[in-house]
Short mmCIF file of C-alpha atoms and ligand atoms in Angstrom, two decimals:
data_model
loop_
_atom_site.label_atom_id
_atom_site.label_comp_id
_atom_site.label_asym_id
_atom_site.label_seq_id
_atom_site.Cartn_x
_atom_site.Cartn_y
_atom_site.Cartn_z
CA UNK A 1 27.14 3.49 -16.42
CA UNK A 2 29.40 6.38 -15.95
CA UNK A 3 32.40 6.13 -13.24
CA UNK A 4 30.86 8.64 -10.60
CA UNK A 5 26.88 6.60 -10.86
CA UNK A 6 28.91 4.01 -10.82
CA UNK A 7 30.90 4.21 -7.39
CA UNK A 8 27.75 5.90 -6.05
CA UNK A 9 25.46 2.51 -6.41
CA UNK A 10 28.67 0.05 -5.40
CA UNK A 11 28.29 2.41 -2.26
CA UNK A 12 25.05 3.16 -0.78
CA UNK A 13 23.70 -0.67 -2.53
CA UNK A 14 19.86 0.22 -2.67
CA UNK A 15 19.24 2.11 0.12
CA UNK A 16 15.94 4.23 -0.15
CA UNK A 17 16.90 7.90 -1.86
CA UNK A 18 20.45 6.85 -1.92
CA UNK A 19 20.14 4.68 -4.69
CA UNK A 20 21.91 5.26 -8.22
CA UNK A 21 20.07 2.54 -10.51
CA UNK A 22 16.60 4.23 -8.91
CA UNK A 23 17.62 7.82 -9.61
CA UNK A 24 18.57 6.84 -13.11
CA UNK A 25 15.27 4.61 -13.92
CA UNK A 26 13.27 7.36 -12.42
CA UNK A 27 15.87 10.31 -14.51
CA UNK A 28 14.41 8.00 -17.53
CA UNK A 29 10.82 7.75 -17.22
CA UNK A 30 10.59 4.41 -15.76
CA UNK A 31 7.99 3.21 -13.76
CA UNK A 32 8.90 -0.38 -14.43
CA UNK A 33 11.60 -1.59 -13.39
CA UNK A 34 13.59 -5.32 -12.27
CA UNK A 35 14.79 -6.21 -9.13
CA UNK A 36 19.10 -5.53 -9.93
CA UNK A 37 19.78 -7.90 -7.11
CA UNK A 38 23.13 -7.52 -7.23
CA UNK A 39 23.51 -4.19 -6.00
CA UNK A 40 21.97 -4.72 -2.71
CA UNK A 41 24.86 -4.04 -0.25
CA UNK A 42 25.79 -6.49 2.97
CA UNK A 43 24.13 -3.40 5.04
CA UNK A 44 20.95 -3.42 2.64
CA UNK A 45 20.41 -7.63 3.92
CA UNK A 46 21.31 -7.18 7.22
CA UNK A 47 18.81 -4.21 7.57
CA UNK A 48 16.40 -6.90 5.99
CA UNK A 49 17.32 -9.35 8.70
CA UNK A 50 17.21 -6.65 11.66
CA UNK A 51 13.86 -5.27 10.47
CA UNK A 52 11.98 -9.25 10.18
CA UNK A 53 13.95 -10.50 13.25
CA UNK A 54 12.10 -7.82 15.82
CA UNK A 55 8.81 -8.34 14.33
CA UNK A 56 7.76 -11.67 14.65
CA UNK A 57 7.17 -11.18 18.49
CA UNK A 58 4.96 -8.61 17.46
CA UNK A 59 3.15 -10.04 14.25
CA UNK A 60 2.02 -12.87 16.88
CA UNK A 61 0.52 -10.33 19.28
CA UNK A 62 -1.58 -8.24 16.81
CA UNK A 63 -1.64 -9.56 12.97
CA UNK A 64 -4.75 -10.92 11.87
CA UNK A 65 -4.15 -14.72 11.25
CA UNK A 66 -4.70 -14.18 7.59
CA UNK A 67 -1.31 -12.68 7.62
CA UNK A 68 -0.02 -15.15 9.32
CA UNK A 69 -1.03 -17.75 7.38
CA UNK A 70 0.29 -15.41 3.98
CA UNK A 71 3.59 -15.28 6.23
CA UNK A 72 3.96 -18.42 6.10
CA UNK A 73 3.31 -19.07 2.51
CA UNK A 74 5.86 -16.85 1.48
CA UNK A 75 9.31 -18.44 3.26
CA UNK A 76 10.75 -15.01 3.60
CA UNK A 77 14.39 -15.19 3.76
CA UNK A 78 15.52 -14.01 7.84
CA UNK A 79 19.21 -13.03 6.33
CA UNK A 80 18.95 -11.20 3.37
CA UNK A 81 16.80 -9.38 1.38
CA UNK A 82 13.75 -11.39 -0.95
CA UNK A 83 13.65 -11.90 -4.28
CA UNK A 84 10.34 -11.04 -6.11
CA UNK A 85 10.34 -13.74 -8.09
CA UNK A 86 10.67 -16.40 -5.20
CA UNK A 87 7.78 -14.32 -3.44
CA UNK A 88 5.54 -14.96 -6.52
CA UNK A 89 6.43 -18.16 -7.21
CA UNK A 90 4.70 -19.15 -3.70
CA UNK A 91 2.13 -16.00 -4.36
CA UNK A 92 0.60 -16.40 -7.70
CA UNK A 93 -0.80 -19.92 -7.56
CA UNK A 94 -2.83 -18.96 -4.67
CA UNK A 95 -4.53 -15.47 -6.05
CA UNK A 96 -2.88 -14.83 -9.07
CA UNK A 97 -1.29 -11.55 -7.23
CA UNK A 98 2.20 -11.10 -8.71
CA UNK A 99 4.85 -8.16 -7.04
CA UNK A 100 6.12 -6.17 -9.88
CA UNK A 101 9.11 -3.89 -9.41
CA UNK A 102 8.72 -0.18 -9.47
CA UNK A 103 11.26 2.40 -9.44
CA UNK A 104 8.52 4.92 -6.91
CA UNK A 105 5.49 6.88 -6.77
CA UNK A 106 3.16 5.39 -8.91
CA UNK A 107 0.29 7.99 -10.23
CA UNK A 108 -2.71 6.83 -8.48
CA UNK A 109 -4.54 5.64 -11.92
CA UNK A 110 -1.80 3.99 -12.64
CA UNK A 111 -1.49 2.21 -9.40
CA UNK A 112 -4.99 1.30 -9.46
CA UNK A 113 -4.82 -0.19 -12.69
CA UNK A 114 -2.60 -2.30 -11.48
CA UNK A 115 -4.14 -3.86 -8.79
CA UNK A 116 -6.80 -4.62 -11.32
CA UNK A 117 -4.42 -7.21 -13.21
CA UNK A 118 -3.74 -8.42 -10.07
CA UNK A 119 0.01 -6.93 -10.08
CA UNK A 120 1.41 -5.03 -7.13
CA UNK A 121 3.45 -2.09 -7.28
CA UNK A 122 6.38 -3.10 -5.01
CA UNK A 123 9.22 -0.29 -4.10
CA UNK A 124 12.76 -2.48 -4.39
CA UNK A 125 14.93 -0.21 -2.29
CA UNK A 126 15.15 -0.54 1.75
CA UNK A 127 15.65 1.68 4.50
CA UNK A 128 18.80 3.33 6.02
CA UNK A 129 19.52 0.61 8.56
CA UNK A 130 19.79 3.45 10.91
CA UNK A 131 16.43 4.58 10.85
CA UNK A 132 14.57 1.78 11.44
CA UNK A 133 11.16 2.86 12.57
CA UNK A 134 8.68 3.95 10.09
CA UNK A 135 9.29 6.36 7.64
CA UNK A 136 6.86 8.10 4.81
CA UNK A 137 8.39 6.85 1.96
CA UNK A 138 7.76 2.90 1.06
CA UNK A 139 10.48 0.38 0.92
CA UNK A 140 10.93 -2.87 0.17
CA UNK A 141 10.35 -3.88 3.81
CA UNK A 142 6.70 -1.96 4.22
CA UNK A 143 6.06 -3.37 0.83
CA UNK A 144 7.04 -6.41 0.87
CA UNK A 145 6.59 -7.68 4.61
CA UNK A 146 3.47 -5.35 5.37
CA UNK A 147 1.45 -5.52 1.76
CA UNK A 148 2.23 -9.29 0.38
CA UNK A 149 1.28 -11.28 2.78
CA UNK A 150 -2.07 -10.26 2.90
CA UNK A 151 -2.28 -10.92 -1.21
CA UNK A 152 -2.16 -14.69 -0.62
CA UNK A 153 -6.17 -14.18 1.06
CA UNK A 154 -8.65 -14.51 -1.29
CA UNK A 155 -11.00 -12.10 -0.38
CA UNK A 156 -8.49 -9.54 0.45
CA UNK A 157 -6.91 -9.78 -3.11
CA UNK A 158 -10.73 -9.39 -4.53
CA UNK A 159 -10.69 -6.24 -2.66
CA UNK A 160 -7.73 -4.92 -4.09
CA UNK A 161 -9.22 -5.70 -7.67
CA UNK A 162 -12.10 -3.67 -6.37
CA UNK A 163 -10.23 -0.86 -5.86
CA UNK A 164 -8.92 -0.89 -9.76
CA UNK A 165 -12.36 -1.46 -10.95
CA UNK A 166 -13.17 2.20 -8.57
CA UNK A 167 -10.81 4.01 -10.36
CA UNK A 168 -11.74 2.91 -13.82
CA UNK A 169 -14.94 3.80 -13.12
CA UNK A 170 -14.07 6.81 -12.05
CA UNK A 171 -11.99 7.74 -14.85
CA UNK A 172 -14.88 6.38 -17.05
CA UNK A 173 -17.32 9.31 -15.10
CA UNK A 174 -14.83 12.23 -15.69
CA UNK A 175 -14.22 11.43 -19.44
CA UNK A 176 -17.95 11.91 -20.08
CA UNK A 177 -17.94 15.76 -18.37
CA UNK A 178 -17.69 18.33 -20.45
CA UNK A 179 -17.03 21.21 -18.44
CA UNK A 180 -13.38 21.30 -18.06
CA UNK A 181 -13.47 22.69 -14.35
CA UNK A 182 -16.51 20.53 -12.83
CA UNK A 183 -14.68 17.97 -14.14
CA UNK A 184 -11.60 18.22 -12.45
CA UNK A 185 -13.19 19.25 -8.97
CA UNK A 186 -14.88 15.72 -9.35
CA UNK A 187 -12.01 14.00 -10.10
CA UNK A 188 -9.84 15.38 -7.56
CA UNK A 189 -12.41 14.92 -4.98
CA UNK A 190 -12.58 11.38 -6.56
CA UNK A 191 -9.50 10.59 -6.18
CA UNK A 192 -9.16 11.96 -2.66
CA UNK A 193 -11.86 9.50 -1.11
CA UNK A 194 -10.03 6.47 -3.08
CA UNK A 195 -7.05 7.29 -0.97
CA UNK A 196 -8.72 7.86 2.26
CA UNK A 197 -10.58 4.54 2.10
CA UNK A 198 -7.12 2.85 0.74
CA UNK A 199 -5.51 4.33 3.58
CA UNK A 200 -8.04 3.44 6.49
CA UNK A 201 -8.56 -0.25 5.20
CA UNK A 202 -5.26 -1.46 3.00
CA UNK A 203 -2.58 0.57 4.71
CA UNK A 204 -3.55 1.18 8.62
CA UNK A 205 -6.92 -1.02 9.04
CA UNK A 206 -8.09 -2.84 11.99
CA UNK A 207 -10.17 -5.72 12.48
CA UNK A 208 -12.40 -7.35 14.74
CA UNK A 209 -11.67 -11.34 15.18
CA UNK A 210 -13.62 -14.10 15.75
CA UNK A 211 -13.20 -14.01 19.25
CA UNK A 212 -13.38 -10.40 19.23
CA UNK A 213 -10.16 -9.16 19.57
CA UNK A 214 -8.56 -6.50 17.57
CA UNK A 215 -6.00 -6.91 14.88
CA UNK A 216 -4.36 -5.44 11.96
CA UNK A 217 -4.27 -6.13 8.78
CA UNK A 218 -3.28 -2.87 7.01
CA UNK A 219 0.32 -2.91 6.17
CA UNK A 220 1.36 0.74 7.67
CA UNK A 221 1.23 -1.10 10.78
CA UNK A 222 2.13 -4.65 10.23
CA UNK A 223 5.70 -2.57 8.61
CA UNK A 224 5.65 -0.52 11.73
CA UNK A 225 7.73 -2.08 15.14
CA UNK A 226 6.21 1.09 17.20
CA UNK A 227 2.70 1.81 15.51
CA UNK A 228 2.02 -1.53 15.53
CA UNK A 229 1.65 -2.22 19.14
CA UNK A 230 0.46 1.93 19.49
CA UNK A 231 -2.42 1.29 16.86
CA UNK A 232 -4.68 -1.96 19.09
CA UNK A 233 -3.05 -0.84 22.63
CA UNK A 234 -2.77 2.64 23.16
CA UNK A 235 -5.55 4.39 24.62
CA UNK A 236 -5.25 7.45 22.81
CA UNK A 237 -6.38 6.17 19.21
CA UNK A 238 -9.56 6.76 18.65
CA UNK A 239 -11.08 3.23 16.99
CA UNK A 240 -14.16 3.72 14.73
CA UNK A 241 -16.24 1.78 13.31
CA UNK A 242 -15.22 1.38 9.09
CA UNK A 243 -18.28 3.62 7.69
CA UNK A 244 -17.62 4.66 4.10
CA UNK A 245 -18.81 8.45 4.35
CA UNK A 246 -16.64 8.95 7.94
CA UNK A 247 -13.62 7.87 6.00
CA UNK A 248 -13.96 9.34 2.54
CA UNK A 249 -13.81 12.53 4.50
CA UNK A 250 -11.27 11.87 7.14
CA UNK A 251 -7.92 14.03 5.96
CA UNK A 252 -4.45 11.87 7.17
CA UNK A 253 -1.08 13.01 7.56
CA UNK A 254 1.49 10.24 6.72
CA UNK A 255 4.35 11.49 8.78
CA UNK A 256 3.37 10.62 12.50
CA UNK A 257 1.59 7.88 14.39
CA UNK A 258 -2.28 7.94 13.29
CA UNK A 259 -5.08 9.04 16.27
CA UNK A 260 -7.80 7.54 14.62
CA UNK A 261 -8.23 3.78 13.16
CA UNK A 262 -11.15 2.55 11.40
CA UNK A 263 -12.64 -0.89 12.00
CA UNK A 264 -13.80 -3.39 9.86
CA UNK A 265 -15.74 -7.00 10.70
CA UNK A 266 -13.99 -9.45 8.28
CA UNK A 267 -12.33 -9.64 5.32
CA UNK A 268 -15.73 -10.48 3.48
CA UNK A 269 -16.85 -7.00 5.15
CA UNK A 270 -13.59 -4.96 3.42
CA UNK A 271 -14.54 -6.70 0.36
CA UNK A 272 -18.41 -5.65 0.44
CA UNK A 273 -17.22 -1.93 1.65
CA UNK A 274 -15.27 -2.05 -1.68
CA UNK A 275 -17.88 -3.23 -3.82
CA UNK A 276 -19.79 -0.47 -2.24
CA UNK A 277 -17.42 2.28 -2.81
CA UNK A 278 -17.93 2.08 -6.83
CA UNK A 279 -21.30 2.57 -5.92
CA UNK A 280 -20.90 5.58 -3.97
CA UNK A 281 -18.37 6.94 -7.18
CA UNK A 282 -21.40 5.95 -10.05
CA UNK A 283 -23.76 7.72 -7.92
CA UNK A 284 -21.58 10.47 -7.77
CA UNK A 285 -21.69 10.57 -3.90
CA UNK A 286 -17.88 11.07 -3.50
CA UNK A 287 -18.01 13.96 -5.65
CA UNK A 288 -18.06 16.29 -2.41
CA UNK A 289 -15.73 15.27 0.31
CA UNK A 290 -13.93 17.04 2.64
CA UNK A 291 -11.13 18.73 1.68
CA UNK A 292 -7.28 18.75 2.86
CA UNK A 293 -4.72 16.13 3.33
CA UNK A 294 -3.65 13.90 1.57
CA UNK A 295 -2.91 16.61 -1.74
CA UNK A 296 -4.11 15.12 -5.08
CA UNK A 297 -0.99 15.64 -7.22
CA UNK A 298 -1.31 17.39 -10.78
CA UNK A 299 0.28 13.38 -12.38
CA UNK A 300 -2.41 11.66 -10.31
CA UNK A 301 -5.25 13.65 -11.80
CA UNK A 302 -3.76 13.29 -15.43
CA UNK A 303 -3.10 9.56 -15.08
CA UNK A 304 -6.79 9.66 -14.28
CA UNK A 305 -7.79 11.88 -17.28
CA UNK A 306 -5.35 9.68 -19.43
CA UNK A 307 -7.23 6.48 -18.90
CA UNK A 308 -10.66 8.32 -19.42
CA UNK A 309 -9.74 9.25 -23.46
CA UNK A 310 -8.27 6.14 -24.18
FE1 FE2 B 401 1.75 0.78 1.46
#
């Protein structure tokens, strides 16, 4: 490593955009990467501790108890930042999900694809421990604290495999049109729904409990201190019942609090809503959503076309 990287990383440890290691796997090509432990700085744990420490108050209030119980499961470490091999030593015997170290944005094929082996794209840098509250890019925290303990629920990892089997169908569909440009406006439209309904059910969805009370399980909130509380309490959220062709074509912005929230019945219901969205994709019924946010990058579309010619 030369001198200047070198001070650079001994510096800023891995703090999210500040990190040397990530700039150079990512400078490289690689998606892949390990966990280089020994770079997180004595800031980059105690960021770790702050950011567990103020949540548990909150986890109690409004996480699901699935999470709770996959909280549990996982012994996360209150001082310092987790390894991801401890996490899937406690994780893969109960659904075979594994977090695998990435060095960022994934291309939204390739993210899929993952899920479908069961693997979980999980961002190893944290946050500036001066901006605690939410912010659009993942870290280990959101990750790690929001997304894994949900993995350790058997129906909720199904799910997730759902969503890889989706996009390979998907991909499947667009490598069988021949027109170049009907076959990108499919895709892209595609690929858009996949991210709504990701977004409305993995990353910021509610549930209704047994008893009837509303919950969270999507990991934008469980990571969130503020949106947390904001997303079951606040009056001003609009709270809709989960219906696949309301979210396929609800746009999202990832850079403020969301107004609207999409509700789902169980975990068996997020599973059967996945089930049904490869459906919808074979049927060619997502082939015309609304357009806008979020933008379906040029990579995501070729990871997609990628998988389709293989
Ligand atoms: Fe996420």
């Amino acid at each position: 490593m030369a001198p200047a990287a070198h001070s650079l990383a001994a510096g800023s440890g891995l703090t999210t955009t500040k990190a040397a290691f990530i700039e150079q796997a990512r400078a490289h090509g690689d998606v892949y990467i390990h966990q280089p432990y020994e770079l997180y700085s004595a800031e980059n744990h105690a960021t770790w501790g702050r950011l567990l420490a103020r949540m548990h108050e909150r986890w109690e209030r409004f996480a699901n108890h699935r999470y709770l119980q996959g909280l549990e499961a996982l012994h996360l470490p209150a001082e310092r930042v987790p390894r991801l091999e401890e996490i899937n030593r406690f994780m893969q015997p109960l659904t075979g999900f594994v977090a695998r170290p990435v060095s960022g944005y994934v291309p939204s094929y390739v993210f899929f694809d993952c899920l479908r082996r069961r693997e979980f794209p999980t961002t190893v840098t944290i946050r500036d421990g001066s901006h605690l509250e939410y912010l659009p890019e993942p870290d280990i925290f959101h990750d790690v604290a929001g997304h894994v303990p949900m993995h350790t629920d058997r129906a909720f990892a199904d799910a997730l495999v759902r969503f890889g089997e989706c996009a390979a169908a998907a991909a499947e569909i667009a490598s069988r049109i021949a027109d170049e440009h009907e076959k990108l406006r499919r895709l892209t439209s595609n690929i858009r729904a996949m991210s709504r309904f990701f977004w409305f059910s993995i990353e910021f969805g509610l549930m209704r409990g047994a008893e009837g009370a509303l919950k969270a399980y999507g990991s934008g909130l469980l990571s969130s201190f503020g949106e947390l509380e904001h997303a079951i309490l606040a009056p001003a959220v609009d709270r809709a019942p989960f219906e696949i062709a309301r979210v396929v074509n609800q746009p999202f912005e990832i850079d403020h609090y969301q107004p609207r929230l999409f509700v789902v019945d169980g975990f068996d219901h997020l599973y059967a809503l996945a089930d049904e969205l490869e459906d919808w994709i074979v049927q060619g019924r997502l082939d015309d959503v609304a357009g806008g946010d979020p933008p379906v990058s040029e990579s995501d579309l070729r990871s997609f076309l990628e998988a389709g010619a293989v």
